PDB file of C-alpha atoms in Angstrom:
ATOM      1  CA  MET A  27      77.348 107.722  86.131  1.00 71.00           C
ATOM      2  CA  PHE A  28      75.652 108.715  89.380  1.00 81.00           C
ATOM      3  CA  LEU A  29      78.927 108.688  91.381  1.00 86.00           C
ATOM      4  CA  THR A  30      82.484 109.609  90.454  1.00 80.00           C
ATOM      5  CA  GLU A  31      84.776 109.299  93.483  1.00 80.00           C
ATOM      6  CA  CYS A  32      83.007 107.346  96.198  1.00 84.00           C
ATOM      7  CA  ARG A  33      84.274 104.684  98.584  1.00 82.00           C
ATOM      8  CA  GLN A  34      81.937 105.060 101.558  1.00 82.00           C
ATOM      9  CA  ALA A  35      78.222 105.311 102.251  1.00 85.00           C
ATOM     10  CA  SER A  36      75.746 105.140 105.115  1.00 84.00           C
ATOM     11  CA  ILE A  37      72.598 103.035 104.890  1.00 87.00           C
ATOM     12  CA  TYR A  38      69.287 104.153 106.429  1.00 86.00           C
ATOM     13  CA  THR A  39      65.816 102.624 106.396  1.00 86.00           C
ATOM     14  CA  VAL A  40      63.146 104.311 104.294  1.00 88.00           C
ATOM     15  CA  ASN A  41      62.130 106.015 107.555  1.00 85.00           C
ATOM     16  CA  ASP A  42      65.677 107.427 107.838  1.00 79.00           C
ATOM     17  CA  VAL A  43      66.779 105.254 110.753  1.00 79.00           C
ATOM     18  CA  TYR A  44      70.510 104.546 110.592  1.00 77.00           C
ATOM     19  CA  VAL A  45      71.432 100.907 109.817  1.00 82.00           C
ATOM     20  CA  CYS A  46      75.189 100.761 109.153  1.00 82.00           C
ATOM     21  CA  ASP A  47      78.092 102.096 107.123  1.00 82.00           C
ATOM     22  CA  ALA A  48      79.185 100.461 103.880  1.00 87.00           C
ATOM     23  CA  ALA A  49      82.149 100.349 101.533  1.00 87.00           C
ATOM     24  CA  VAL A  50      81.332 101.286  97.923  1.00 91.00           C
ATOM     25  CA  SER A  51      82.856  99.560  94.889  1.00 91.00           C
ATOM     26  CA  HIS A  52      82.139  98.526  91.276  1.00 92.00           C
ATOM     27  CA  ILE A  53      80.267 101.744  90.437  1.00 92.00           C
ATOM     28  CA  GLU A  54      78.229 101.547  87.235  1.00 91.00           C
ATOM     29  CA  GLU A  55      75.740 103.852  85.525  1.00 91.00           C
ATOM     30  CA  ASP A  56      73.013 103.556  88.170  1.00 92.00           C
ATOM     31  CA  SER A  57      74.302 100.998  90.666  1.00 93.00           C
ATOM     32  CA  ALA A  58      77.191  99.988  92.887  1.00 94.00           C
ATOM     33  CA  ILE A  59      78.266  97.182  95.190  1.00 94.00           C
ATOM     34  CA  LEU A  60      77.866  97.893  98.919  1.00 94.00           C
ATOM     35  CA  THR A  61      79.858  95.832 101.419  1.00 91.00           C
ATOM     36  CA  VAL A  62      79.174  95.849 105.153  1.00 88.00           C
ATOM     37  CA  ASN A  63      80.957  94.136 108.028  1.00 81.00           C
ATOM     38  CA  LYS A  64      77.886  93.586 110.181  1.00 75.00           C
ATOM     39  CA  LEU A  65      74.229  93.431 109.302  1.00 69.00           C
ATOM     40  CA  HIS A  66      71.903  93.425 112.308  1.00 66.00           C
ATOM     41  CA  ILE A  67      68.389  93.634 110.883  1.00 64.00           C
ATOM     42  CA  ASP A  68      65.316  91.544 111.667  1.00 62.00           C
ATOM     43  CA  THR A  69      63.827  91.553 108.157  1.00 64.00           C
ATOM     44  CA  PRO A  70      65.471  91.475 104.718  1.00 73.00           C
ATOM     45  CA  LEU A  71      66.492  94.971 103.610  1.00 82.00           C
ATOM     46  CA  THR A  72      65.369  95.394 100.008  1.00 89.00           C
ATOM     47  CA  GLN A  73      64.719  99.158  99.956  1.00 91.00           C
ATOM     48  CA  ALA A  74      66.638 101.887 101.771  1.00 91.00           C
ATOM     49  CA  HIS A  75      67.940 105.419 101.712  1.00 92.00           C
ATOM     50  CA  VAL A  76      71.693 105.543 101.093  1.00 91.00           C
ATOM     51  CA  THR A  77      73.891 108.595 101.624  1.00 87.00           C
ATOM     52  CA  PHE A  78      76.929 108.328  99.381  1.00 87.00           C
ATOM     53  CA  PHE A  79      80.089 110.112 100.336  1.00 81.00           C
ATOM     54  CA  ASP A  80      81.457 111.308  96.971  1.00 81.00           C
ATOM     55  CA  SER A  81      84.588 113.438  97.283  1.00 72.00           C
ATOM     56  CA  SER A  82      83.799 115.284  94.021  1.00 73.00           C
ATOM     57  CA  LYS A  83      80.012 115.645  94.120  1.00 76.00           C
ATOM     58  CA  GLY A  84      79.406 115.883  97.865  1.00 75.00           C
ATOM     59  CA  LEU A  85      76.884 114.074 100.055  1.00 79.00           C
ATOM     60  CA  ILE A  86      74.200 112.547  97.852  1.00 87.00           C
ATOM     61  CA  THR A  87      71.245 110.615  99.236  1.00 89.00           C
ATOM     62  CA  TYR A  88      69.312 108.223  96.995  1.00 93.00           C
ATOM     63  CA  SER A  89      66.335 105.971  97.393  1.00 94.00           C
ATOM     64  CA  CYS A  90      67.775 102.561  96.527  1.00 95.00           C
ATOM     65  CA  GLU A  91      66.812  98.960  95.931  1.00 94.00           C
ATOM     66  CA  PHE A  92      69.020  96.079  97.065  1.00 93.00           C
ATOM     67  CA  THR A  93      69.434  92.599  95.775  1.00 88.00           C
ATOM     68  CA  GLU A  94      69.790  89.947  98.472  1.00 81.00           C
ATOM     69  CA  PHE A  95      72.690  90.520 100.870  1.00 83.00           C
ATOM     70  CA  LYS A  96      75.174  87.704 100.294  1.00 85.00           C
ATOM     71  CA  LYS A  97      77.752  86.497 102.766  1.00 82.00           C
ATOM     72  CA  SER A  98      81.442  86.169 102.004  1.00 80.00           C
ATOM     73  CA  MET A  99      84.457  85.249 104.099  1.00 70.00           C
ATOM     74  CA  ARG A 100      87.607  87.326 104.446  1.00 67.00           C
ATOM     75  CA  SER A 101      91.048  85.730 104.541  1.00 63.00           C
ATOM     76  CA  THR A 102      91.018  86.505 108.283  1.00 64.00           C
ATOM     77  CA  GLY A 103      87.956  84.287 108.733  1.00 65.00           C
ATOM     78  CA  THR A 104      85.540  87.167 109.469  1.00 74.00           C
ATOM     79  CA  GLU A 105      82.257  87.560 107.612  1.00 79.00           C
ATOM     80  CA  GLN A 106      81.219  90.290 105.203  1.00 86.00           C
ATOM     81  CA  PHE A 107      77.925  90.964 103.476  1.00 88.00           C
ATOM     82  CA  PHE A 108      77.548  92.543 100.050  1.00 90.00           C
ATOM     83  CA  THR A 109      74.706  93.549  97.753  1.00 92.00           C
ATOM     84  CA  ARG A 110      74.094  95.287  94.456  1.00 93.00           C
ATOM     85  CA  CYS A 111      72.547  98.692  95.196  1.00 94.00           C
ATOM     86  CA  THR A 112      70.467 100.231  92.384  1.00 95.00           C
ATOM     87  CA  VAL A 113      69.422 103.875  92.701  1.00 94.00           C
ATOM     88  CA  SER A 114      65.852 104.865  91.860  1.00 91.00           C
ATOM     89  CA  GLU A 115      65.505 108.490  93.030  1.00 92.00           C
ATOM     90  CA  GLN A 116      67.822 111.243  94.228  1.00 91.00           C
ATOM     91  CA  LEU A 117      66.518 112.592  97.523  1.00 89.00           C
ATOM     92  CA  SER A 118      69.065 115.271  98.421  1.00 84.00           C
ATOM     93  CA  VAL A 119      72.516 116.565  97.584  1.00 81.00           C
ATOM     94  CA  MET A 120      74.966 118.824  99.392  1.00 72.00           C
ATOM     95  CA  GLN A 121      77.089 119.710  96.417  1.00 58.00           C
ATOM     96  CA  ARG A 122      79.375 122.628  97.175  1.00 51.00           C
ATOM     97  CA  ARG A 123      82.266 121.301  99.191  1.00 50.00           C
ATOM     98  CA  ASN A 124      82.932 124.535 101.072  1.00 48.00           C
ATOM     99  CA  ASP A 125      79.326 124.697 102.299  1.00 61.00           C
ATOM    100  CA  ILE A 126      79.979 121.828 104.712  1.00 77.00           C
ATOM    101  CA  LYS A 127      81.521 123.020 107.962  1.00 82.00           C
ATOM    102  CA  VAL A 128      81.906 120.798 111.020  1.00 86.00           C
ATOM    103  CA  SER A 129      82.530 121.750 114.631  1.00 86.00           C
ATOM    104  CA  VAL A 130      85.713 120.420 116.240  1.00 88.00           C
ATOM    105  CA  ASN A 131      87.871 121.156 119.269  1.00 88.00           C
ATOM    106  CA  ILE A 132      91.445 120.501 118.200  1.00 89.00           C
ATOM    107  CA  PRO A 133      94.497 122.114 119.863  1.00 92.00           C
ATOM    108  CA  VAL A 134      97.252 123.036 117.403  1.00 93.00           C
ATOM    109  CA  THR A 135     100.562 124.870 117.480  1.00 94.00           C
ATOM    110  CA  LEU A 136     100.981 127.633 114.914  1.00 95.00           C
ATOM    111  CA  SER A 137     103.945 129.352 113.374  1.00 94.00           C
ATOM    112  CA  SER A 138     103.825 132.629 111.488  1.00 93.00           C
ATOM    113  CA  LYS A 139     105.912 135.481 110.108  1.00 85.00           C
ATOM    114  CA  ILE A 140     104.642 138.881 111.244  1.00 80.00           C
ATOM    115  CA  GLN A 141     106.323 142.045 110.010  1.00 76.00           C
ATOM    116  CA  GLY A 142     109.410 140.080 109.056  1.00 76.00           C
ATOM    117  CA  ARG A 143     109.649 138.365 112.456  1.00 83.00           C
ATOM    118  CA  SER A 144     109.247 134.595 112.673  1.00 88.00           C
ATOM    119  CA  LEU A 145     107.040 133.291 115.491  1.00 88.00           C
ATOM    120  CA  SER A 146     106.619 129.672 116.539  1.00 89.00           C
ATOM    121  CA  ASP A 147     104.955 127.572 119.254  1.00 91.00           C
ATOM    122  CA  ILE A 148     101.802 129.709 119.164  1.00 94.00           C
ATOM    123  CA  ALA A 149      99.043 127.890 121.073  1.00 94.00           C
ATOM    124  CA  ALA A 150      95.666 127.816 119.297  1.00 94.00           C
ATOM    125  CA  THR A 151      92.454 125.804 119.112  1.00 93.00           C
ATOM    126  CA  ILE A 152      90.549 125.011 115.922  1.00 93.00           C
ATOM    127  CA  TRP A 153      86.768 125.235 116.461  1.00 92.00           C
ATOM    128  CA  ASN A 154      85.455 124.470 112.998  1.00 90.00           C
ATOM    129  CA  ILE A 155      86.849 123.268 109.693  1.00 91.00           C
ATOM    130  CA  SER A 156      85.691 123.001 106.107  1.00 87.00           C
ATOM    131  CA  ALA A 157      87.459 122.117 102.879  1.00 82.00           C
ATOM    132  CA  GLY A 158      88.002 125.851 102.440  1.00 87.00           C
ATOM    133  CA  GLY A 159      89.434 126.874 105.802  1.00 92.00           C
ATOM    134  CA  ILE A 160      89.251 126.962 109.594  1.00 94.00           C
ATOM    135  CA  PHE A 161      88.187 129.109 112.534  1.00 94.00           C
ATOM    136  CA  PHE A 162      90.624 129.154 115.446  1.00 95.00           C
ATOM    137  CA  THR A 163      91.220 131.050 118.673  1.00 93.00           C
ATOM    138  CA  SER A 164      94.540 132.167 120.132  1.00 93.00           C
ATOM    139  CA  ARG A 165      95.994 134.772 122.466  1.00 92.00           C
ATOM    140  CA  GLN A 166      98.348 135.842 119.680  1.00 93.00           C
ATOM    141  CA  GLU A 167      97.334 138.990 117.819  1.00 92.00           C
ATOM    142  CA  PHE A 168      97.177 138.721 114.031  1.00 94.00           C
ATOM    143  CA  LYS A 169      96.004 141.067 111.309  1.00 93.00           C
ATOM    144  CA  THR A 170      93.914 140.256 108.256  1.00 93.00           C
ATOM    145  CA  GLY A 171      96.212 139.044 105.530  1.00 93.00           C
ATOM    146  CA  ASP A 172      98.649 137.379 107.947  1.00 94.00           C
ATOM    147  CA  THR A 173      99.321 133.695 107.294  1.00 94.00           C
ATOM    148  CA  VAL A 174      99.786 130.851 109.759  1.00 95.00           C
ATOM    149  CA  ASP A 175     101.267 127.382 109.339  1.00 95.00           C
ATOM    150  CA  PHE A 176     100.415 124.329 111.431  1.00 93.00           C
ATOM    151  CA  HIS A 177     100.414 120.545 111.497  1.00 90.00           C
ATOM    152  CA  PHE A 178      96.932 119.051 111.564  1.00 85.00           C
ATOM    153  CA  PHE A 179      96.689 115.686 113.335  1.00 79.00           C
ATOM    154  CA  HIS A 180      93.557 113.539 113.520  1.00 73.00           C
ATOM    155  CA  PRO A 181      93.025 109.739 113.688  1.00 71.00           C
ATOM    156  CA  ASP A 182      91.009 109.875 110.446  1.00 64.00           C
ATOM    157  CA  LEU A 183      93.719 111.760 108.541  1.00 69.00           C
ATOM    158  CA  PRO A 184      97.412 111.512 107.804  1.00 72.00           C
ATOM    159  CA  SER A 185      99.508 114.309 109.275  1.00 80.00           C
ATOM    160  CA  LEU A 186      99.038 117.425 107.134  1.00 86.00           C
ATOM    161  CA  THR A 187     101.042 120.640 107.058  1.00 89.00           C
ATOM    162  CA  LEU A 188      98.544 123.398 106.282  1.00 93.00           C
ATOM    163  CA  HIS A 189      98.807 127.090 105.511  1.00 95.00           C
ATOM    164  CA  ALA A 190      95.965 129.543 106.135  1.00 95.00           C
ATOM    165  CA  GLU A 191      95.386 133.238 105.524  1.00 95.00           C
ATOM    166  CA  ILE A 192      93.437 135.253 108.083  1.00 95.00           C
ATOM    167  CA  LEU A 193      90.325 136.821 106.548  1.00 95.00           C
ATOM    168  CA  ARG A 194      88.388 138.071 109.576  1.00 93.00           C
ATOM    169  CA  ILE A 195      88.937 138.732 113.259  1.00 93.00           C
ATOM    170  CA  GLN A 196      86.432 138.114 116.072  1.00 89.00           C
ATOM    171  CA  GLU A 197      86.997 139.807 119.395  1.00 83.00           C
ATOM    172  CA  HIS A 198      86.447 137.947 122.655  1.00 76.00           C
ATOM    173  CA  HIS A 199      82.866 139.159 123.199  1.00 76.00           C
ATOM    174  CA  GLN A 200      81.890 137.731 119.780  1.00 78.00           C
ATOM    175  CA  LEU A 201      83.248 134.236 120.352  1.00 81.00           C
ATOM    176  CA  ARG A 202      80.391 132.672 122.292  1.00 76.00           C
ATOM    177  CA  LYS A 203      77.977 132.705 119.346  1.00 73.00           C
ATOM    178  CA  ILE A 204      80.620 131.027 117.176  1.00 73.00           C
ATOM    179  CA  ILE A 205      82.033 128.475 119.612  1.00 75.00           C
ATOM    180  CA  GLY A 206      78.702 127.789 121.290  1.00 67.00           C
ATOM    181  CA  SER A 207      79.821 128.129 124.907  1.00 64.00           C
ATOM    182  CA  GLU A 208      81.216 130.742 127.241  1.00 63.00           C
ATOM    183  CA  VAL A 209      84.865 131.574 126.661  1.00 69.00           C
ATOM    184  CA  LYS A 210      86.460 132.228 130.046  1.00 72.00           C
ATOM    185  CA  ASP A 211      89.868 133.286 128.732  1.00 70.00           C
ATOM    186  CA  THR A 212      89.288 136.968 128.023  1.00 76.00           C
ATOM    187  CA  GLU A 213      92.538 137.244 126.075  1.00 81.00           C
ATOM    188  CA  LEU A 214      91.425 134.861 123.333  1.00 88.00           C
ATOM    189  CA  ILE A 215      90.806 136.248 119.850  1.00 91.00           C
ATOM    190  CA  GLY A 216      89.037 134.400 117.044  1.00 92.00           C
ATOM    191  CA  TYR A 217      90.268 134.168 113.460  1.00 95.00           C
ATOM    192  CA  GLY A 218      88.446 133.003 110.352  1.00 94.00           C
ATOM    193  CA  CYS A 219      90.888 131.737 107.733  1.00 95.00           C
ATOM    194  CA  ARG A 220      91.048 130.264 104.250  1.00 93.00           C
ATOM    195  CA  PHE A 221      93.538 127.626 103.196  1.00 93.00           C
ATOM    196  CA  VAL A 222      96.239 128.770 100.776  1.00 92.00           C
ATOM    197  CA  HIS A 223      98.696 126.767  98.669  1.00 88.00           C
ATOM    198  CA  LEU A 224      96.671 123.645  99.430  1.00 85.00           C
ATOM    199  CA  PRO A 225      97.797 120.607  97.378  1.00 83.00           C
ATOM    200  CA  ALA A 226      95.003 118.694  95.644  1.00 75.00           C
ATOM    201  CA  GLN A 227      95.648 115.560  97.705  1.00 75.00           C
ATOM    202  CA  ALA A 228      95.495 117.465 101.001  1.00 81.00           C
ATOM    203  CA  GLU A 229      92.285 119.205  99.906  1.00 79.00           C
ATOM    204  CA  SER A 230      90.728 115.852  99.064  1.00 73.00           C
ATOM    205  CA  GLN A 231      91.761 114.419 102.437  1.00 77.00           C
ATOM    206  CA  ILE A 232      90.293 117.371 104.336  1.00 83.00           C
ATOM    207  CA  ARG A 233      87.116 117.295 102.259  1.00 77.00           C
ATOM    208  CA  ASN A 234      86.727 113.572 102.935  1.00 74.00           C
ATOM    209  CA  TYR A 235      87.251 114.153 106.659  1.00 80.00           C
ATOM    210  CA  VAL A 236      84.646 116.952 106.722  1.00 82.00           C
ATOM    211  CA  PHE A 237      82.107 114.863 104.811  1.00 76.00           C
ATOM    212  CA  ARG A 238      82.708 111.943 107.136  1.00 74.00           C
ATOM    213  CA  GLN A 239      82.227 114.037 110.275  1.00 78.00           C
ATOM    214  CA  ASP A 240      79.042 115.464 108.793  1.00 76.00           C
ATOM    215  CA  LEU A 241      77.736 111.951 108.176  1.00 72.00           C
ATOM    216  CA  ILE A 242      78.474 111.002 111.789  1.00 73.00           C
ATOM    217  CA  HIS A 243      76.584 114.090 112.976  1.00 72.00           C
ATOM    218  CA  ARG A 244      73.612 113.232 110.742  1.00 68.00           C
ATOM    219  CA  ARG A 245      73.591 109.697 112.127  1.00 66.00           C
ATOM    220  CA  TRP A 246      73.549 111.068 115.689  1.00 70.00           C
ATOM    221  CA  ILE A 247      70.663 113.403 114.857  1.00 65.00           C
ATOM    222  CA  SER A 248      68.798 110.495 113.283  1.00 62.00           C
ATOM    223  CA  SER A 249      69.227 108.431 116.467  1.00 65.00           C
ATOM    224  CA  LEU A 250      67.464 111.152 118.501  1.00 64.00           C
ATOM    225  CA  ASP A 251      64.290 111.046 116.408  1.00 59.00           C
TER     226      ASP A 251
END
């Protein structure tokens, strides 16, 4: 079976121009059903490149053939279109989940226990995230091996309580090349962390979020070409 855990995909023309997103269902040995809410194309789409978002295998892009898109009606009265998508050639795969890292700018509040003393309400900002960990900045001084706890909120995710261990420390003068812009607060310190004690469901949710953000970035890059 070419997919194992996949519910979403993005459809591109054979020239890699983004068309739309699709829901994935009824996965078989070399095909699946794709369902889209809107289909704005001038000519019938019979061949395409499809990037499947598989939470186990990663981002996999195939050259695909479609049967005719058929229209169906939801109970709400809105239209949907669906087609059988048959894969013919694998074009690319990003397989290792921790290789995918996406840039974000998300304020969080940390808590930690340092030398037996509990600290809370520590202001921080997450600058990138992967399924394996995060990079954040804060005025609080930590040492490698310290752990931090925080609630991660995002519209694409349920609220998650995460725990991370600090692996590396970046001083202020090193932050610009990581964050990508000038950091005016000279008291900020950067910390690269790995997630610890991460439940399988939370890992899957974070991995799905990272894959999804990467797809959005790829779509944006495609629109510039």
